[in-house]
mmCIF file of C-alpha atoms in Angstrom:
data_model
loop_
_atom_site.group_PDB
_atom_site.id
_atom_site.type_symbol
_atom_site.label_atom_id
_atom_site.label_comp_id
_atom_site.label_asym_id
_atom_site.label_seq_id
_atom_site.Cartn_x
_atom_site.Cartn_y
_atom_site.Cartn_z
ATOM 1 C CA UNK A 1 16.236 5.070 -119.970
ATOM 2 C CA UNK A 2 18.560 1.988 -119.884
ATOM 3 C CA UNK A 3 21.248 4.348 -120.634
ATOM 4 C CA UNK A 4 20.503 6.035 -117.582
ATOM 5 C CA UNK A 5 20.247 2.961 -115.113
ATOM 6 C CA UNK A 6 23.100 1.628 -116.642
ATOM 7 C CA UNK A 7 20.930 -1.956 -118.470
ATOM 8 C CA UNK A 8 22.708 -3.752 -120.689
ATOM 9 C CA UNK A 9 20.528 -5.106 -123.630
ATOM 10 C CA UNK A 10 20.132 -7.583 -126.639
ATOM 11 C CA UNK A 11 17.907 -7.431 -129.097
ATOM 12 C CA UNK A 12 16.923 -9.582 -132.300
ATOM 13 C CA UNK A 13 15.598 -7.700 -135.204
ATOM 14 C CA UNK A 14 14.181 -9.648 -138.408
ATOM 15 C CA UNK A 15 16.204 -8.260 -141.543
ATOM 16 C CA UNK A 16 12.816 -6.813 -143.395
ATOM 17 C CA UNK A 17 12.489 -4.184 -139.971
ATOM 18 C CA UNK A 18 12.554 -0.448 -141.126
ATOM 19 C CA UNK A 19 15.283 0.229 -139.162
ATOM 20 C CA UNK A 20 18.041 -1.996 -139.830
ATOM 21 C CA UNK A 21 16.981 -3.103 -143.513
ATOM 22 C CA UNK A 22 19.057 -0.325 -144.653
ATOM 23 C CA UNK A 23 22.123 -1.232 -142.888
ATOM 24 C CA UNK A 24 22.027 -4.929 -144.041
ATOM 25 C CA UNK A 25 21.702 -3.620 -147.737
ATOM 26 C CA UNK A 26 24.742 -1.264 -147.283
ATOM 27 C CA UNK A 27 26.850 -4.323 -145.854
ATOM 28 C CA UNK A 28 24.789 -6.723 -148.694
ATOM 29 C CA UNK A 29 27.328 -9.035 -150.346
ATOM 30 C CA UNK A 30 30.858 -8.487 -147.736
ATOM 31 C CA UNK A 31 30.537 -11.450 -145.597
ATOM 32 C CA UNK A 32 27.948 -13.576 -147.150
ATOM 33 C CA UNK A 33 30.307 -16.066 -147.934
ATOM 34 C CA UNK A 34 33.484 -15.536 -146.337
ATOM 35 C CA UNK A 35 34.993 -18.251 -144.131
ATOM 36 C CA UNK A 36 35.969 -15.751 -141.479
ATOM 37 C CA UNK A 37 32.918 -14.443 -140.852
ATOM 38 C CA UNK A 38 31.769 -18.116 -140.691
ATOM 39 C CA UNK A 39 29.677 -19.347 -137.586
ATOM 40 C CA UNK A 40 29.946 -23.109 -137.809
ATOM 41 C CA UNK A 41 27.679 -23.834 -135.014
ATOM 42 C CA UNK A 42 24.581 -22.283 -136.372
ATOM 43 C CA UNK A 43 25.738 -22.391 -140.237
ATOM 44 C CA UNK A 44 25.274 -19.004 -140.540
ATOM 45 C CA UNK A 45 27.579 -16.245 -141.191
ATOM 46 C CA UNK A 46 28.152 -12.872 -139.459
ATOM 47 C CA UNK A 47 29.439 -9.595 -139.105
ATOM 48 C CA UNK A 48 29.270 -6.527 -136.377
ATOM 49 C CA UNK A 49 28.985 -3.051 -137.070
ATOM 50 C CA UNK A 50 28.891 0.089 -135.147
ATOM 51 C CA UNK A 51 25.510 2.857 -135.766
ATOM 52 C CA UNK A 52 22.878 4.294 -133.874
ATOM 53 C CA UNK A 53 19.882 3.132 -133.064
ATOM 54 C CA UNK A 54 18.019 5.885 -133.707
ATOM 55 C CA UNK A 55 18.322 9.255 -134.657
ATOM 56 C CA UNK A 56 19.111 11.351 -131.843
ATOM 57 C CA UNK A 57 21.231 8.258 -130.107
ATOM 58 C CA UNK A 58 24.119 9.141 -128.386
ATOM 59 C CA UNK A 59 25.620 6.409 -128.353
ATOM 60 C CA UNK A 60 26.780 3.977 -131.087
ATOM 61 C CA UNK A 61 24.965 0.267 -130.536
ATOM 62 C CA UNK A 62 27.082 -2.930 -132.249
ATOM 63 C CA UNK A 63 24.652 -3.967 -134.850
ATOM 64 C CA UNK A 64 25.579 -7.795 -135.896
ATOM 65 C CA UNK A 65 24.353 -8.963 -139.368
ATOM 66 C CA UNK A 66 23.628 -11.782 -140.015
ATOM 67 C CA UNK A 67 22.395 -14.089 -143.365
ATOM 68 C CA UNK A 68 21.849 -17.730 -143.155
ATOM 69 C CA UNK A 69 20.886 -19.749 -146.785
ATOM 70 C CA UNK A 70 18.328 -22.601 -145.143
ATOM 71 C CA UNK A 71 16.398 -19.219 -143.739
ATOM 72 C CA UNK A 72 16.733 -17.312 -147.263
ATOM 73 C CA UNK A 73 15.064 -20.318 -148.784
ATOM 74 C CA UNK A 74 12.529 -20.884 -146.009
ATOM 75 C CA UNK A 75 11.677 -17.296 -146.019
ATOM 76 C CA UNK A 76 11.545 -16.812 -149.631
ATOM 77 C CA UNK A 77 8.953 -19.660 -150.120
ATOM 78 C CA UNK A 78 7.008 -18.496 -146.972
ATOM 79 C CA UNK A 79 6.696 -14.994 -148.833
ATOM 80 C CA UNK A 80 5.959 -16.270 -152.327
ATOM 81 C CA UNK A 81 2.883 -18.474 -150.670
ATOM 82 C CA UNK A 82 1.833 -15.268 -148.724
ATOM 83 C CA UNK A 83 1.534 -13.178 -152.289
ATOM 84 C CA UNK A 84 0.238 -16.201 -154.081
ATOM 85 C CA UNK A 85 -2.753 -16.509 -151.467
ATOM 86 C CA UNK A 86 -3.292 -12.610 -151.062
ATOM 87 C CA UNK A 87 -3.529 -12.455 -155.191
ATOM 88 C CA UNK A 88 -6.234 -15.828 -154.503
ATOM 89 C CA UNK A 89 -8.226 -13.624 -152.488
ATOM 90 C CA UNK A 90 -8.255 -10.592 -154.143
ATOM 91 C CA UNK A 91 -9.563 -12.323 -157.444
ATOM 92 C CA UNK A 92 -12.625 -13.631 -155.440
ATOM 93 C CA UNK A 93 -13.257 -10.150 -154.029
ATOM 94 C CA UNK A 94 -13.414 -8.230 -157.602
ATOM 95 C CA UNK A 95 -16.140 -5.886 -157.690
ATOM 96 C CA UNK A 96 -17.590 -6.752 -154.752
ATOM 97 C CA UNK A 97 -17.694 -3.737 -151.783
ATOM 98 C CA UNK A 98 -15.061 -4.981 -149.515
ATOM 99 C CA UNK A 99 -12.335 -3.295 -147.683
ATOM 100 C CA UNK A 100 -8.574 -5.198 -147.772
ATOM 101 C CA UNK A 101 -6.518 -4.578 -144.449
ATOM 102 C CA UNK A 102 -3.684 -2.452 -144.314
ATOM 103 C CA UNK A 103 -1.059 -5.992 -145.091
ATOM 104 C CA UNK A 104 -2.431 -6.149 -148.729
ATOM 105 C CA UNK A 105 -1.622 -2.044 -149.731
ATOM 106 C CA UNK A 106 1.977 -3.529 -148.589
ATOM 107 C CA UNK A 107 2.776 -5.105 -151.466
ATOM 108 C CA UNK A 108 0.109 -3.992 -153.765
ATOM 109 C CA UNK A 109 -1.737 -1.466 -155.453
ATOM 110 C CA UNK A 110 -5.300 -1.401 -154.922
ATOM 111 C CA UNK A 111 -7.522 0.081 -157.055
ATOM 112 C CA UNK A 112 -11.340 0.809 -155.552
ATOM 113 C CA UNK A 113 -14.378 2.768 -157.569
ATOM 114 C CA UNK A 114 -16.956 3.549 -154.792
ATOM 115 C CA UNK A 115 -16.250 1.069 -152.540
ATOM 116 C CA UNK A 116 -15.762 -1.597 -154.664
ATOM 117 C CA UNK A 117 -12.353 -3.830 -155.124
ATOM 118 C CA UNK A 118 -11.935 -3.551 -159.241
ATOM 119 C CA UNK A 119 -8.083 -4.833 -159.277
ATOM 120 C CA UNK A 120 -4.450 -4.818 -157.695
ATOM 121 C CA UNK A 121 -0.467 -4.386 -158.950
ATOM 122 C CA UNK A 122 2.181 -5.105 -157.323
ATOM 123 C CA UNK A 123 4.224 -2.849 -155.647
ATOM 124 C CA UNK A 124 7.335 -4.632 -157.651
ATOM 125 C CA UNK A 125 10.177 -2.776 -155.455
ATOM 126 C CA UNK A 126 8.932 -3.830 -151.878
ATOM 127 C CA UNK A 127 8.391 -7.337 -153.175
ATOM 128 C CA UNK A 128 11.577 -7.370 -154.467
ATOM 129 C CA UNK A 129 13.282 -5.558 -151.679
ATOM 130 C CA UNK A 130 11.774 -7.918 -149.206
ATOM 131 C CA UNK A 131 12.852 -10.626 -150.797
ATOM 132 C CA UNK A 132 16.344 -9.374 -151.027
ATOM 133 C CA UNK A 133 16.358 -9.549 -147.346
ATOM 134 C CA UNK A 134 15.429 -12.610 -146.996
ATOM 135 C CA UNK A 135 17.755 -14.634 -144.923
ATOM 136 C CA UNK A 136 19.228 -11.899 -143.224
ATOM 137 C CA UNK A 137 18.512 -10.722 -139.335
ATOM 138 C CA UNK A 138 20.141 -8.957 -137.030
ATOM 139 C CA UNK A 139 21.403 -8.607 -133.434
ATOM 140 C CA UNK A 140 21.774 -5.057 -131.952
ATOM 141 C CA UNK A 141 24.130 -5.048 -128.239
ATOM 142 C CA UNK A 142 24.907 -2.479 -126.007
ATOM 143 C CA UNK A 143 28.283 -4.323 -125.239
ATOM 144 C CA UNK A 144 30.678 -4.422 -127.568
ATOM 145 C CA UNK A 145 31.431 -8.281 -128.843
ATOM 146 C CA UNK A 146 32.190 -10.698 -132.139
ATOM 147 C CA UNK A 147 29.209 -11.369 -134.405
ATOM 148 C CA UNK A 148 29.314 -14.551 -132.715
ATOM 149 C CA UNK A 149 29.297 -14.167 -128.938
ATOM 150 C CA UNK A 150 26.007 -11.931 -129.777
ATOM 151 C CA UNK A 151 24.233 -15.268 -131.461
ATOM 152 C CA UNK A 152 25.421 -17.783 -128.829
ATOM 153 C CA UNK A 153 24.299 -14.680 -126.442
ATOM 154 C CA UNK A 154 21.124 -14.403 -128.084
ATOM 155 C CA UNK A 155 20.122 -18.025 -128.114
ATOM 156 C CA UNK A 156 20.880 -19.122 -125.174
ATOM 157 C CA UNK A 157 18.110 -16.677 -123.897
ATOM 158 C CA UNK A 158 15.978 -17.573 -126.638
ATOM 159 C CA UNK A 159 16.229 -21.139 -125.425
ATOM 160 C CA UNK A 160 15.022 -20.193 -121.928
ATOM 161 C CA UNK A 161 12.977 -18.201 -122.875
ATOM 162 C CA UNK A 162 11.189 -20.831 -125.378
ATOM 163 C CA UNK A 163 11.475 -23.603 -122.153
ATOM 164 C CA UNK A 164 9.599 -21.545 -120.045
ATOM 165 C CA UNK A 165 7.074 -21.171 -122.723
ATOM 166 C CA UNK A 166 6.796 -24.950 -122.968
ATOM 167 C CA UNK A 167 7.729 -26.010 -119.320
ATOM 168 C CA UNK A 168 4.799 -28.310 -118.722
ATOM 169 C CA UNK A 169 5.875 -30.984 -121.354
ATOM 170 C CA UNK A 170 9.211 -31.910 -119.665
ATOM 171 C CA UNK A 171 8.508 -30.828 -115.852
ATOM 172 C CA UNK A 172 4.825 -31.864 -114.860
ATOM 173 C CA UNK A 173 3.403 -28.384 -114.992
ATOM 174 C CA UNK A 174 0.154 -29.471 -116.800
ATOM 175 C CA UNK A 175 -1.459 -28.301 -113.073
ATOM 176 C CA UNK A 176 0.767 -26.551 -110.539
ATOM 177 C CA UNK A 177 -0.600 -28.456 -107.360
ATOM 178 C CA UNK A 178 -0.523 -25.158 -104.972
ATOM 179 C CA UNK A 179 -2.434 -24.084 -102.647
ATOM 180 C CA UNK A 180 -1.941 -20.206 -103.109
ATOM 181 C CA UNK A 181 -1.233 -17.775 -105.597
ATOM 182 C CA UNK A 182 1.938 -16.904 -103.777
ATOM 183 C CA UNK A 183 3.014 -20.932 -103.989
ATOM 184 C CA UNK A 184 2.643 -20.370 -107.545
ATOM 185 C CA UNK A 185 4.727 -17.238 -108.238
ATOM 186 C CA UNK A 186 7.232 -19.051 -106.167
ATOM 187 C CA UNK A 187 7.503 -22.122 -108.358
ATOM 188 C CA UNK A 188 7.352 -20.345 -111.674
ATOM 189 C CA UNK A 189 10.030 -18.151 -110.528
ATOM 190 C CA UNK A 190 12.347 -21.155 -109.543
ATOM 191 C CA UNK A 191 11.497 -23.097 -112.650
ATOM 192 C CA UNK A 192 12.616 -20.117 -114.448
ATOM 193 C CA UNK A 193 15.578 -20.153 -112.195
ATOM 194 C CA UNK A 194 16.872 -23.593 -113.180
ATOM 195 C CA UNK A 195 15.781 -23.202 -117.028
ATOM 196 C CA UNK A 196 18.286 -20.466 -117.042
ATOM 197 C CA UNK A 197 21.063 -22.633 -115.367
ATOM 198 C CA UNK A 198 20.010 -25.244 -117.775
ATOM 199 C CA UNK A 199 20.541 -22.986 -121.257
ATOM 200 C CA UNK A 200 24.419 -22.301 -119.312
ATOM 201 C CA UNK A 201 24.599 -25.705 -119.479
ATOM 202 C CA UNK A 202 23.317 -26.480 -122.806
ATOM 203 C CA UNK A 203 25.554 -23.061 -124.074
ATOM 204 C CA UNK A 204 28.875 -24.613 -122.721
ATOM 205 C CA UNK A 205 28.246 -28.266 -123.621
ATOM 206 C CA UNK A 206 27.632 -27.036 -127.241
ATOM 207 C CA UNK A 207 30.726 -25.006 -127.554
ATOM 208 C CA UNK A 208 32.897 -28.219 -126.928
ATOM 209 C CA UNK A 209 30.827 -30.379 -128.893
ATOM 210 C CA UNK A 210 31.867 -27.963 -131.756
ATOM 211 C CA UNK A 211 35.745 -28.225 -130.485
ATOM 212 C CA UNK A 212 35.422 -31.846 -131.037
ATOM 213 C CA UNK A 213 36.085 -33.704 -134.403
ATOM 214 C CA UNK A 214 33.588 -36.426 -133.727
ATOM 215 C CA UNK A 215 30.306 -34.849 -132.179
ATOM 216 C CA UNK A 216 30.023 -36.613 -129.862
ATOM 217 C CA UNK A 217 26.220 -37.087 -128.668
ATOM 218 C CA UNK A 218 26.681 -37.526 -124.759
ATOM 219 C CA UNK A 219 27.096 -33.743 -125.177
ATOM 220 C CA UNK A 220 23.156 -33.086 -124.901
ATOM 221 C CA UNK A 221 22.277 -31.538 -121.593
ATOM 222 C CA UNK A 222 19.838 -34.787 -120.647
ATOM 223 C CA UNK A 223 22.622 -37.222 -121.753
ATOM 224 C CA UNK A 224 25.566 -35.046 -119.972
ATOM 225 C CA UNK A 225 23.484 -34.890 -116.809
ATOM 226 C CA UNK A 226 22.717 -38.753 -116.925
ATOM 227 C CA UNK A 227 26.237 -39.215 -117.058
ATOM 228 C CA UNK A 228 27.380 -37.276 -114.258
ATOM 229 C CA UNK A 229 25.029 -38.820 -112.402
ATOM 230 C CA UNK A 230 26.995 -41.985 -112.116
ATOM 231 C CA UNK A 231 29.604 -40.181 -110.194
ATOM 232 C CA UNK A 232 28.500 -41.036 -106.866
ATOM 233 C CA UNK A 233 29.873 -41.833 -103.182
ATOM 234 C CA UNK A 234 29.899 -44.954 -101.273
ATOM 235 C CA UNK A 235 30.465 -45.661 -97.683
ATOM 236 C CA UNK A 236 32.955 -47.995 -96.819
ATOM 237 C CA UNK A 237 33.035 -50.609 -93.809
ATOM 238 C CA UNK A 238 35.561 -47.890 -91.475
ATOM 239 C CA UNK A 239 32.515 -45.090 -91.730
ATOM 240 C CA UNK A 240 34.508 -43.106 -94.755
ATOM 241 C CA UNK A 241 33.559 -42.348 -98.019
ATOM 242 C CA UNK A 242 34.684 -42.351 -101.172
ATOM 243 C CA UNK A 243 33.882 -42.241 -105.215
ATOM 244 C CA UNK A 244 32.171 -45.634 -106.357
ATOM 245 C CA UNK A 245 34.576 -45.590 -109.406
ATOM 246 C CA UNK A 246 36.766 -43.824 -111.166
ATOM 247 C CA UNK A 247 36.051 -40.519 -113.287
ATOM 248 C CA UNK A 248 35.725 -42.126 -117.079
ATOM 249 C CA UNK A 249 37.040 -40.540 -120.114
ATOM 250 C CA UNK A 250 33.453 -40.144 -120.842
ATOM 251 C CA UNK A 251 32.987 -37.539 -117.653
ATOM 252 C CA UNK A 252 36.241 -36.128 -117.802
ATOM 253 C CA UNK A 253 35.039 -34.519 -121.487
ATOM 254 C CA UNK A 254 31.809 -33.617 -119.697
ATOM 255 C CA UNK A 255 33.308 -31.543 -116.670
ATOM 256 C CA UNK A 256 36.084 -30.254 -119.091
ATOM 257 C CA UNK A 257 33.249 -28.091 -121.051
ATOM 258 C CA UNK A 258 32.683 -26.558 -117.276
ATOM 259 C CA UNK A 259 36.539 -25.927 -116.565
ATOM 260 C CA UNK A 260 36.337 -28.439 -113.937
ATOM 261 C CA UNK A 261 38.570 -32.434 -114.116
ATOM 262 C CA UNK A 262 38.975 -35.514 -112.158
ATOM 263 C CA UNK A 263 40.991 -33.695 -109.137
ATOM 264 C CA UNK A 264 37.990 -31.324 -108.508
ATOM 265 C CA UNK A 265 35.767 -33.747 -108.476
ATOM 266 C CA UNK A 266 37.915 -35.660 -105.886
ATOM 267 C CA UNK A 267 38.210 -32.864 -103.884
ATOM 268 C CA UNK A 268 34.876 -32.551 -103.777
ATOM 269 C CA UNK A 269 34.256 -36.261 -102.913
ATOM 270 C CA UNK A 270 36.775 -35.626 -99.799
ATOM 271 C CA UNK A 271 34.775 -32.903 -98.487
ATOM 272 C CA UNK A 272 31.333 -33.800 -98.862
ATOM 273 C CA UNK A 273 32.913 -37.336 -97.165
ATOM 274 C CA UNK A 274 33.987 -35.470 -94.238
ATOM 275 C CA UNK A 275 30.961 -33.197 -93.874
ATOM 276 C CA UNK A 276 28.384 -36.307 -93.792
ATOM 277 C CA UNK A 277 30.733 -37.773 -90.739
ATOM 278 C CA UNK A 278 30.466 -34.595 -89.331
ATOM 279 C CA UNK A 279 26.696 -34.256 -89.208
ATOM 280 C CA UNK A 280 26.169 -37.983 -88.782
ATOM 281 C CA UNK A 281 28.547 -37.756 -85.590
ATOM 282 C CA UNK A 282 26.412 -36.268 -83.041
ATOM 283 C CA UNK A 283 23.525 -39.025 -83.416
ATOM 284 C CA UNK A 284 26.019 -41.723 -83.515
ATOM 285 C CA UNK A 285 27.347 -40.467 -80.049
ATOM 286 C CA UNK A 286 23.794 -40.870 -79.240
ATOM 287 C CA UNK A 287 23.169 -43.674 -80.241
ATOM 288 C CA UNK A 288 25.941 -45.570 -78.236
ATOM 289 C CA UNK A 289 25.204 -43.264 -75.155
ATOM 290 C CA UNK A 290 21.263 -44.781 -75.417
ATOM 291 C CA UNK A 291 23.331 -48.450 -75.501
ATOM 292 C CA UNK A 292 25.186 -48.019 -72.655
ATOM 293 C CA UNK A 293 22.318 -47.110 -70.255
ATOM 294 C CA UNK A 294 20.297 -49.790 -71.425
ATOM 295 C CA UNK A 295 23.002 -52.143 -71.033
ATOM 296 C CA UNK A 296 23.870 -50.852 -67.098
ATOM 297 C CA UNK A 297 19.862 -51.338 -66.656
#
């Protein structure tokens, strides 16, 4: 179907998922630990290759793979925990008439004698599979691109996506203040509007904070923002306007992560000058119009 309509797509797929699990243990050990394959920014390294989705797919997706050693060990102790406190259970439950769910004939064998729970094993190659592919996800595209254009891809919609979730912490949304349903949709639709904008932001401040030697941390979107703030116009005695200061080093880094620099910004300054005479004008005439009949009265 999204071949059809012509959809591009993204999609994040946990490394233990039926259908890639295969593929990462095929490519298991080629880029683990080489520098090229290295994604600095998320300390995690990558690589992209081409399969199907599924079997009768007609066209070949770019699966990127990806393993990451803080998730391995995060992952690994999350799973050990999980067995530990399934075994827990299952000792409290022997001979007893109880049912397990479907989770615990995962990674174990049960072993029932009319409806009682007599014992378990463990199902030794799924444990040990799973835990082979721990640390590893993947990223499957319909548009061909590096290992790393897919992550920075994928979380900057995971970001929004994760604002939206939380929007009421930062933007006052513990109550929407509206009057009707349609007010509602309205605002939720813009706030998802400008959380989008916000992960550009947040995407393109973050790739030259990891150009940079120094990290700088006026690189965070609230701190960025703030500073670009400061860049303001003042009216001068003659009725024309123009920047309060100069652009600083500071803002120049800022708008160079945008592909915009000091000249823009004074263009900019020169024509939102001229546009505030412009629309100021007519009252002004007004103005001195309502002066001069009051002063011939």
């Amino acid at each position: 179907f999204m071949d059809s309509c012509d959809y591009d797509f993204v999609m994040m797929v946990k490394g233990r998922a039926s259908f890639v699990h295969s593929l990462i243990m095929e490519h298991m050990g080629e880029f683990e630990s080489k520098r090229a394959c290295s994604i600095k920014a998320y300390r995690t390294y990558g690589m992209t290759v081409k399969a199907k989705l599924y079997a009768d797919d007609e066209t070949d997706r770019y699966f990127h793979v990806y393993y990451k050693a803080k998730k391995q060990a995060s992952e690994r102790a999350r799973l050990e925990a999980d067995l530990d406190r399934m075994e827990a259970e299952m000792d409290k439950i022997k001979g007893r008439e109880y049912k397990l769910p479907k989770r615990y004939e995962h990674y174990f064998k049960l072993t029932y004698h009319k409806d009682k729970f007599y014992g378990y094993e463990e199902r030794e190659d799924v444990i040990e599979r799973e835990l082979q592919l721990c640390g590893y996800f993947a990223i499957v595209t319909s548009e061909k691109m590096t290992a790393s254009e897919a992550l920075n891809l994928y979380k900057s919609r995971d970001i929004s996506e994760k604002l939206f979730g939380s929007d009421k912490t930062f933007l006052g949304n513990r109550s929407f203040r509206v009057a009707s349903s349609q007010a509602a949709e309205a605002k939720i639709f813009i706030q998802f509007i400008a959380l989008i904008i916000r992960a550009r932001i947040y995407t393109l401040l973050r790739k030259r904070k990891a150009e940079m030697p120094g990290k700088p941390n006026y690189l965070s979107v609230p701190s960025a923002l703030k500073e670009l703030e400061k860049i303001e116009l003042i009216r001068q005695p003659n009725g024309n306007y123009k920047l309060d200061h100069a652009v600083t080093a500071t803002q120049k880094v800022i708008l160079g992560a945008f592909g915009l620099d000091e000249e823009w910004i004074k263009a900019q300054a020169r024509q939102i000058g001229k546009d505030i005479q412009n629309a100021a004008m007519p009252e002004e005439q007004k103005d001195d119009d309502e002066d001069a009949e009051n002063e011939e009265y």
